PDB file of N, CA and C in Angstrom:
ATOM      1  N   ALA B   7       0.636   9.393   8.488  1.00  0.00           N
ATOM      2  CA  ALA B   7       1.232   8.047   7.060  1.00  0.00           C
ATOM      3  C   ALA B   7       0.811   6.705   7.740  1.00  0.00           C
ATOM      4  N   THR B   8       0.456   5.991   6.513  1.00  0.00           N
ATOM      5  CA  THR B   8      -0.181   4.538   6.314  1.00  0.00           C
ATOM      6  C   THR B   8       0.729   3.949   5.474  1.00  0.00           C
ATOM      7  N   GLY B   9       0.758   2.764   5.684  1.00  0.00           N
ATOM      8  CA  GLY B   9       1.596   1.809   4.962  1.00  0.00           C
ATOM      9  C   GLY B   9       0.989   0.646   4.573  1.00  0.00           C
ATOM     10  N   GLY B  10       1.621  -0.122   3.855  1.00  0.00           N
ATOM     11  CA  GLY B  10       1.033  -1.511   3.412  1.00  0.00           C
ATOM     12  C   GLY B  10      -0.464  -1.427   2.382  1.00  0.00           C
ATOM     13  N   GLY B  11      -1.389  -2.308   3.479  1.00  0.00           N
ATOM     14  CA  GLY B  11      -2.813  -2.504   3.206  1.00  0.00           C
ATOM     15  C   GLY B  11      -3.483  -1.767   3.905  1.00  0.00           C
ATOM     16  N   ALA B  12      -3.252  -1.114   4.842  1.00  0.00           N
ATOM     17  CA  ALA B  12      -4.206   0.031   5.600  1.00  0.00           C
ATOM     18  C   ALA B  12      -5.424   0.679   5.002  1.00  0.00           C
ATOM     19  N   PHE B  13      -4.884   1.062   3.830  1.00  0.00           N
ATOM     20  CA  PHE B  13      -6.551   1.742   3.013  1.00  0.00           C
ATOM     21  C   PHE B  13      -7.204   0.494   2.631  1.00  0.00           C
ATOM     22  N   LEU B  14      -6.900  -0.994   2.558  1.00  0.00           N
ATOM     23  CA  LEU B  14      -7.655  -2.036   2.111  1.00  0.00           C
ATOM     24  C   LEU B  14      -8.783  -2.227   2.861  1.00  0.00           C
ATOM     25  N   ASP B  15      -8.541  -1.918   4.234  1.00  0.00           N
ATOM     26  CA  ASP B  15      -9.537  -2.282   5.147  1.00  0.00           C
ATOM     27  C   ASP B  15     -10.604  -1.129   5.186  1.00  0.00           C
ATOM     28  N   PRO B  16     -11.602  -1.706   5.009  1.00  0.00           N
ATOM     29  CA  PRO B  16     -13.082  -0.723   5.075  1.00  0.00           C
ATOM     30  C   PRO B  16     -12.985  -0.040   6.295  1.00  0.00           C
ATOM     31  N   ALA B  17     -12.873  -0.556   7.754  1.00  0.00           N
ATOM     32  CA  ALA B  17     -12.889   0.443   8.810  1.00  0.00           C
ATOM     33  C   ALA B  17     -11.668   1.408   8.858  1.00  0.00           C
ATOM     34  N   ASN B  18     -10.365   1.027   8.576  1.00  0.00           N
ATOM     35  CA  ASN B  18      -9.606   2.098   8.033  1.00  0.00           C
ATOM     36  C   ASN B  18     -10.091   3.061   7.662  1.00  0.00           C
ATOM     37  N   ARG B  19     -10.432   2.888   6.247  1.00  0.00           N
ATOM     38  CA  ARG B  19     -11.005   4.231   5.427  1.00  0.00           C
ATOM     39  C   ARG B  19     -11.839   5.039   5.933  1.00  0.00           C
ATOM     40  N   VAL B  20     -12.684   4.582   6.971  1.00  0.00           N
ATOM     41  CA  VAL B  20     -13.691   5.332   7.736  1.00  0.00           C
ATOM     42  C   VAL B  20     -12.864   6.280   8.766  1.00  0.00           C
ATOM     43  N   ARG B  21     -11.942   5.534   9.304  1.00  0.00           N
ATOM     44  CA  ARG B  21     -11.312   6.398  10.437  1.00  0.00           C
ATOM     45  C   ARG B  21     -10.293   7.556   9.616  1.00  0.00           C
ATOM     46  N   LEU B  22      -9.860   7.112   8.389  1.00  0.00           N
ATOM     47  CA  LEU B  22      -9.019   8.304   7.893  1.00  0.00           C
ATOM     48  C   LEU B  22      -9.761   9.334   7.131  1.00  0.00           C
ATOM     49  N   LYS B  23     -11.046   8.763   6.680  1.00  0.00           N
ATOM     50  CA  LYS B  23     -11.596   9.657   6.156  1.00  0.00           C
ATOM     51  C   LYS B  23     -12.285  10.733   7.135  1.00  0.00           C
ATOM     52  N   GLU B  24     -12.629  10.400   8.220  1.00  0.00           N
ATOM     53  CA  GLU B  24     -12.855  11.221   9.826  1.00  0.00           C
ATOM     54  C   GLU B  24     -11.754  11.823  10.300  1.00  0.00           C
ATOM     55  N   ALA B  25     -10.473  11.682   9.950  1.00  0.00           N
ATOM     56  CA  ALA B  25      -9.436  12.252  10.236  1.00  0.00           C
ATOM     57  C   ALA B  25      -8.865  13.493   9.452  1.00  0.00           C
ATOM     58  N   GLY B  26      -9.261  13.494   8.046  1.00  0.00           N
ATOM     59  CA  GLY B  26      -8.943  14.575   7.079  1.00  0.00           C
ATOM     60  C   GLY B  26      -8.937  13.997   5.904  1.00  0.00           C
ATOM     61  N   PRO B  27      -8.247  14.900   5.095  1.00  0.00           N
ATOM     62  CA  PRO B  27      -8.396  14.559   3.600  1.00  0.00           C
ATOM     63  C   PRO B  27      -6.801  13.584   3.596  1.00  0.00           C
ATOM     64  N   THR B  28      -7.592  12.516   2.720  1.00  0.00           N
ATOM     65  CA  THR B  28      -6.437  11.574   2.472  1.00  0.00           C
ATOM     66  C   THR B  28      -5.816  11.508   1.044  1.00  0.00           C
ATOM     67  N   ILE B  29      -4.592  11.485   0.886  1.00  0.00           N
ATOM     68  CA  ILE B  29      -3.824  11.485  -0.580  1.00  0.00           C
ATOM     69  C   ILE B  29      -3.242  10.117  -0.640  1.00  0.00           C
ATOM     70  N   ALA B  30      -3.307   9.837  -1.861  1.00  0.00           N
ATOM     71  CA  ALA B  30      -2.372   8.407  -2.270  1.00  0.00           C
ATOM     72  C   ALA B  30      -1.099   8.935  -2.923  1.00  0.00           C
ATOM     73  N   LEU B  31      -0.085   7.995  -2.625  1.00  0.00           N
ATOM     74  CA  LEU B  31       1.158   8.434  -3.218  1.00  0.00           C
ATOM     75  C   LEU B  31       1.366   7.106  -3.482  1.00  0.00           C
ATOM     76  N   THR B  32       2.122   6.928  -4.864  1.00  0.00           N
ATOM     77  CA  THR B  32       2.112   5.319  -5.225  1.00  0.00           C
ATOM     78  C   THR B  32       3.336   5.444  -6.385  1.00  0.00           C
ATOM     79  N   ALA B  33       3.847   4.274  -6.697  1.00  0.00           N
ATOM     80  CA  ALA B  33       4.892   4.069  -7.401  1.00  0.00           C
ATOM     81  C   ALA B  33       4.418   2.322  -8.181  1.00  0.00           C
ATOM     82  N   ASP B  34       5.845   2.721  -9.274  1.00  0.00           N
ATOM     83  CA  ASP B  34       5.370   1.258 -10.017  1.00  0.00           C
ATOM     84  C   ASP B  34       6.161   0.288  -8.950  1.00  0.00           C
ATOM     85  N   PRO B  35       6.005  -1.074  -8.957  1.00  0.00           N
ATOM     86  CA  PRO B  35       6.122  -2.079  -8.260  1.00  0.00           C
ATOM     87  C   PRO B  35       7.390  -2.192  -8.297  1.00  0.00           C
ATOM     88  N   LYS B  36       8.403  -2.068  -9.615  1.00  0.00           N
ATOM     89  CA  LYS B  36       9.795  -2.138  -9.486  1.00  0.00           C
ATOM     90  C   LYS B  36      10.482  -1.144  -8.464  1.00  0.00           C
ATOM     91  N   THR B  37       9.949   0.101  -8.692  1.00  0.00           N
ATOM     92  CA  THR B  37      10.497   1.047  -7.885  1.00  0.00           C
ATOM     93  C   THR B  37      10.104   0.585  -6.350  1.00  0.00           C
ATOM     94  N   ILE B  38       9.144  -0.022  -5.943  1.00  0.00           N
ATOM     95  CA  ILE B  38       8.547  -0.213  -4.412  1.00  0.00           C
ATOM     96  C   ILE B  38       9.910  -1.360  -4.147  1.00  0.00           C
ATOM     97  N   TYR B  39       9.904  -2.284  -5.089  1.00  0.00           N
ATOM     98  CA  TYR B  39      10.587  -3.394  -4.532  1.00  0.00           C
ATOM     99  C   TYR B  39      11.987  -2.667  -4.163  1.00  0.00           C
ATOM    100  N   GLU B  40      12.826  -1.523  -4.831  1.00  0.00           N
ATOM    101  CA  GLU B  40      13.981  -1.362  -4.675  1.00  0.00           C
ATOM    102  C   GLU B  40      14.080  -0.299  -3.491  1.00  0.00           C
ATOM    103  N   ARG B  41      13.183   0.066  -3.302  1.00  0.00           N
ATOM    104  CA  ARG B  41      13.155   0.762  -1.951  1.00  0.00           C
ATOM    105  C   ARG B  41      12.897  -0.052  -0.663  1.00  0.00           C
ATOM    106  N   VAL B  42      12.241  -1.183  -0.777  1.00  0.00           N
ATOM    107  CA  VAL B  42      12.252  -2.139   0.542  1.00  0.00           C
ATOM    108  C   VAL B  42      13.081  -3.113   0.197  1.00  0.00           C
ATOM    109  N   LYS B  43      13.892  -3.311  -0.728  1.00  0.00           N
ATOM    110  CA  LYS B  43      14.943  -4.756  -0.680  1.00  0.00           C
ATOM    111  C   LYS B  43      15.943  -4.610   0.386  1.00  0.00           C
ATOM    112  N   PRO B  44      16.177  -3.599   0.803  1.00  0.00           N
ATOM    113  CA  PRO B  44      17.255  -3.674   1.998  1.00  0.00           C
ATOM    114  C   PRO B  44      16.683  -3.595   3.319  1.00  0.00           C
ATOM    115  N   VAL B  45      15.368  -3.728   3.592  1.00  0.00           N
ATOM    116  CA  VAL B  45      14.633  -4.250   4.770  1.00  0.00           C
ATOM    117  C   VAL B  45      14.053  -5.780   4.759  1.00  0.00           C
ATOM    118  N   ILE B  46      14.332  -6.298   3.424  1.00  0.00           N
ATOM    119  CA  ILE B  46      13.656  -7.596   3.332  1.00  0.00           C
ATOM    120  C   ILE B  46      13.429  -8.564   4.306  1.00  0.00           C
ATOM    121  N   ALA B  47      14.862  -8.810   4.919  1.00  0.00           N
ATOM    122  CA  ALA B  47      15.249  -9.590   5.894  1.00  0.00           C
ATOM    123  C   ALA B  47      14.266  -9.146   7.427  1.00  0.00           C
ATOM    124  N   THR B  48      14.089  -8.396   7.510  1.00  0.00           N
ATOM    125  CA  THR B  48      13.548  -7.564   8.730  1.00  0.00           C
ATOM    126  C   THR B  48      12.126  -7.593   8.917  1.00  0.00           C
ATOM    127  N   ARG B  49      11.541  -7.625   7.729  1.00  0.00           N
ATOM    128  CA  ARG B  49      10.000  -7.741   7.449  1.00  0.00           C
ATOM    129  C   ARG B  49       9.356  -8.944   6.987  1.00  0.00           C
ATOM    130  N   PRO B  50       9.132  -9.920   7.874  1.00  0.00           N
ATOM    131  CA  PRO B  50       8.299 -10.959   7.616  1.00  0.00           C
ATOM    132  C   PRO B  50       7.448 -11.095   6.560  1.00  0.00           C
ATOM    133  N   LEU B  51       6.568 -10.199   6.194  1.00  0.00           N
ATOM    134  CA  LEU B  51       5.687 -10.311   5.160  1.00  0.00           C
ATOM    135  C   LEU B  51       5.923  -9.902   3.943  1.00  0.00           C
ATOM    136  N   LEU B  52       7.253  -9.461   3.943  1.00  0.00           N
ATOM    137  CA  LEU B  52       8.209  -9.210   2.563  1.00  0.00           C
ATOM    138  C   LEU B  52       9.100 -10.037   2.255  1.00  0.00           C
ATOM    139  N   ALA B  53       9.119 -11.138   3.150  1.00  0.00           N
ATOM    140  CA  ALA B  53      10.279 -11.927   2.435  1.00  0.00           C
ATOM    141  C   ALA B  53       9.452 -12.976   1.824  1.00  0.00           C
ATOM    142  N   ALA B  54       8.290 -13.075   1.575  1.00  0.00           N
ATOM    143  CA  ALA B  54       7.872 -14.196   0.534  1.00  0.00           C
ATOM    144  C   ALA B  54       7.793 -13.844  -0.599  1.00  0.00           C
ATOM    145  N   ASP B  55       6.956 -14.054  -1.739  1.00  0.00           N
ATOM    146  CA  ASP B  55       6.795 -13.566  -3.177  1.00  0.00           C
ATOM    147  C   ASP B  55       6.727 -12.183  -2.805  1.00  0.00           C
ATOM    148  N   LEU B  56       7.824 -11.494  -3.097  1.00  0.00           N
ATOM    149  CA  LEU B  56       7.275  -9.817  -2.983  1.00  0.00           C
ATOM    150  C   LEU B  56       6.826  -9.181  -4.286  1.00  0.00           C
ATOM    151  N   SER B  57       7.170  -9.664  -5.415  1.00  0.00           N
ATOM    152  CA  SER B  57       6.718  -9.281  -6.581  1.00  0.00           C
ATOM    153  C   SER B  57       5.011  -9.603  -6.476  1.00  0.00           C
ATOM    154  N   CYS B  58       4.503 -10.396  -6.159  1.00  0.00           N
ATOM    155  CA  CYS B  58       3.270 -11.097  -6.058  1.00  0.00           C
ATOM    156  C   CYS B  58       2.486 -10.285  -5.323  1.00  0.00           C
ATOM    157  N   LEU B  59       3.058 -10.130  -3.876  1.00  0.00           N
ATOM    158  CA  LEU B  59       2.612  -9.353  -3.018  1.00  0.00           C
ATOM    159  C   LEU B  59       2.497  -7.689  -3.379  1.00  0.00           C
ATOM    160  N   LEU B  60       3.473  -7.114  -4.281  1.00  0.00           N
ATOM    161  CA  LEU B  60       2.887  -5.632  -4.730  1.00  0.00           C
ATOM    162  C   LEU B  60       2.098  -5.815  -5.336  1.00  0.00           C
ATOM    163  N   SER B  61       2.205  -6.750  -6.748  1.00  0.00           N
ATOM    164  CA  SER B  61       1.121  -6.687  -7.515  1.00  0.00           C
ATOM    165  C   SER B  61      -0.242  -6.632  -6.895  1.00  0.00           C
ATOM    166  N   THR B  62      -0.814  -7.660  -6.013  1.00  0.00           N
ATOM    167  CA  THR B  62      -1.560  -7.692  -5.475  1.00  0.00           C
ATOM    168  C   THR B  62      -2.099  -6.596  -4.616  1.00  0.00           C
ATOM    169  N   GLN B  63      -1.089  -6.006  -3.995  1.00  0.00           N
ATOM    170  CA  GLN B  63      -1.483  -4.550  -3.095  1.00  0.00           C
ATOM    171  C   GLN B  63      -1.812  -3.566  -3.980  1.00  0.00           C
ATOM    172  N   LEU B  64      -1.110  -3.086  -4.927  1.00  0.00           N
ATOM    173  CA  LEU B  64      -1.372  -2.075  -6.091  1.00  0.00           C
ATOM    174  C   LEU B  64      -3.065  -2.410  -6.662  1.00  0.00           C
ATOM    175  N   ALA B  65      -2.968  -3.690  -7.031  1.00  0.00           N
ATOM    176  CA  ALA B  65      -4.455  -4.459  -7.809  1.00  0.00           C
ATOM    177  C   ALA B  65      -5.689  -3.730  -7.085  1.00  0.00           C
ATOM    178  N   GLY B  66      -5.446  -4.079  -5.571  1.00  0.00           N
ATOM    179  CA  GLY B  66      -6.448  -3.913  -4.410  1.00  0.00           C
ATOM    180  C   GLY B  66      -6.808  -2.203  -4.414  1.00  0.00           C
ATOM    181  N   LEU B  67      -5.696  -1.691  -4.324  1.00  0.00           N
ATOM    182  CA  LEU B  67      -5.625  -0.296  -4.277  1.00  0.00           C
ATOM    183  C   LEU B  67      -6.456   0.556  -5.597  1.00  0.00           C
ATOM    184  N   ARG B  68      -6.117  -0.012  -6.519  1.00  0.00           N
ATOM    185  CA  ARG B  68      -6.654   1.371  -7.618  1.00  0.00           C
ATOM    186  C   ARG B  68      -8.022   1.171  -7.509  1.00  0.00           C
ATOM    187  N   PRO B  69      -8.867   0.581  -7.627  1.00  0.00           N
ATOM    188  CA  PRO B  69     -10.478   0.839  -7.371  1.00  0.00           C
ATOM    189  C   PRO B  69     -10.797   1.653  -6.019  1.00  0.00           C
ATOM    190  N   LEU B  70      -9.755   1.779  -5.085  1.00  0.00           N
ATOM    191  CA  LEU B  70     -10.176   2.521  -3.794  1.00  0.00           C
ATOM    192  C   LEU B  70      -9.553   4.134  -3.772  1.00  0.00           C
ATOM    193  N   VAL B  71      -8.506   4.207  -4.664  1.00  0.00           N
ATOM    194  CA  VAL B  71      -8.070   5.662  -5.029  1.00  0.00           C
ATOM    195  C   VAL B  71      -9.245   6.729  -5.089  1.00  0.00           C
ATOM    196  N   ILE B  72     -10.509   5.969  -6.026  1.00  0.00           N
ATOM    197  CA  ILE B  72     -11.369   7.126  -6.302  1.00  0.00           C
ATOM    198  C   ILE B  72     -12.411   7.666  -5.136  1.00  0.00           C
ATOM    199  N   LEU B  73     -12.384   6.669  -4.025  1.00  0.00           N
ATOM    200  CA  LEU B  73     -12.639   7.125  -2.780  1.00  0.00           C
ATOM    201  C   LEU B  73     -12.027   8.350  -1.863  1.00  0.00           C
ATOM    202  N   LEU B  74     -10.470   8.560  -2.448  1.00  0.00           N
ATOM    203  CA  LEU B  74     -10.131   9.666  -1.345  1.00  0.00           C
ATOM    204  C   LEU B  74     -10.764  11.157  -1.811  1.00  0.00           C
ATOM    205  N   ASP B  75     -10.477  11.673  -0.645  1.00  0.00           N
ATOM    206  CA  ASP B  75     -11.164  13.241  -0.516  1.00  0.00           C
ATOM    207  C   ASP B  75     -10.542  13.976  -1.184  1.00  0.00           C
TER     208      ASP B  75
END
């Protein structure tokens, strides 16, 4: 399993494709926020503007979903 922006990196996508089928699981930003809210204090990258981070990550992933096996 991967998380965060792992699929955004082209080199990671190559490795994932070589390893086998890739499946994207997603949720709307509000649901993701509610799920990660309890651990924000222990995750420095989430301590920034989380709503902006989620929107940016999800927007970056949308065009890449077509590359899934």
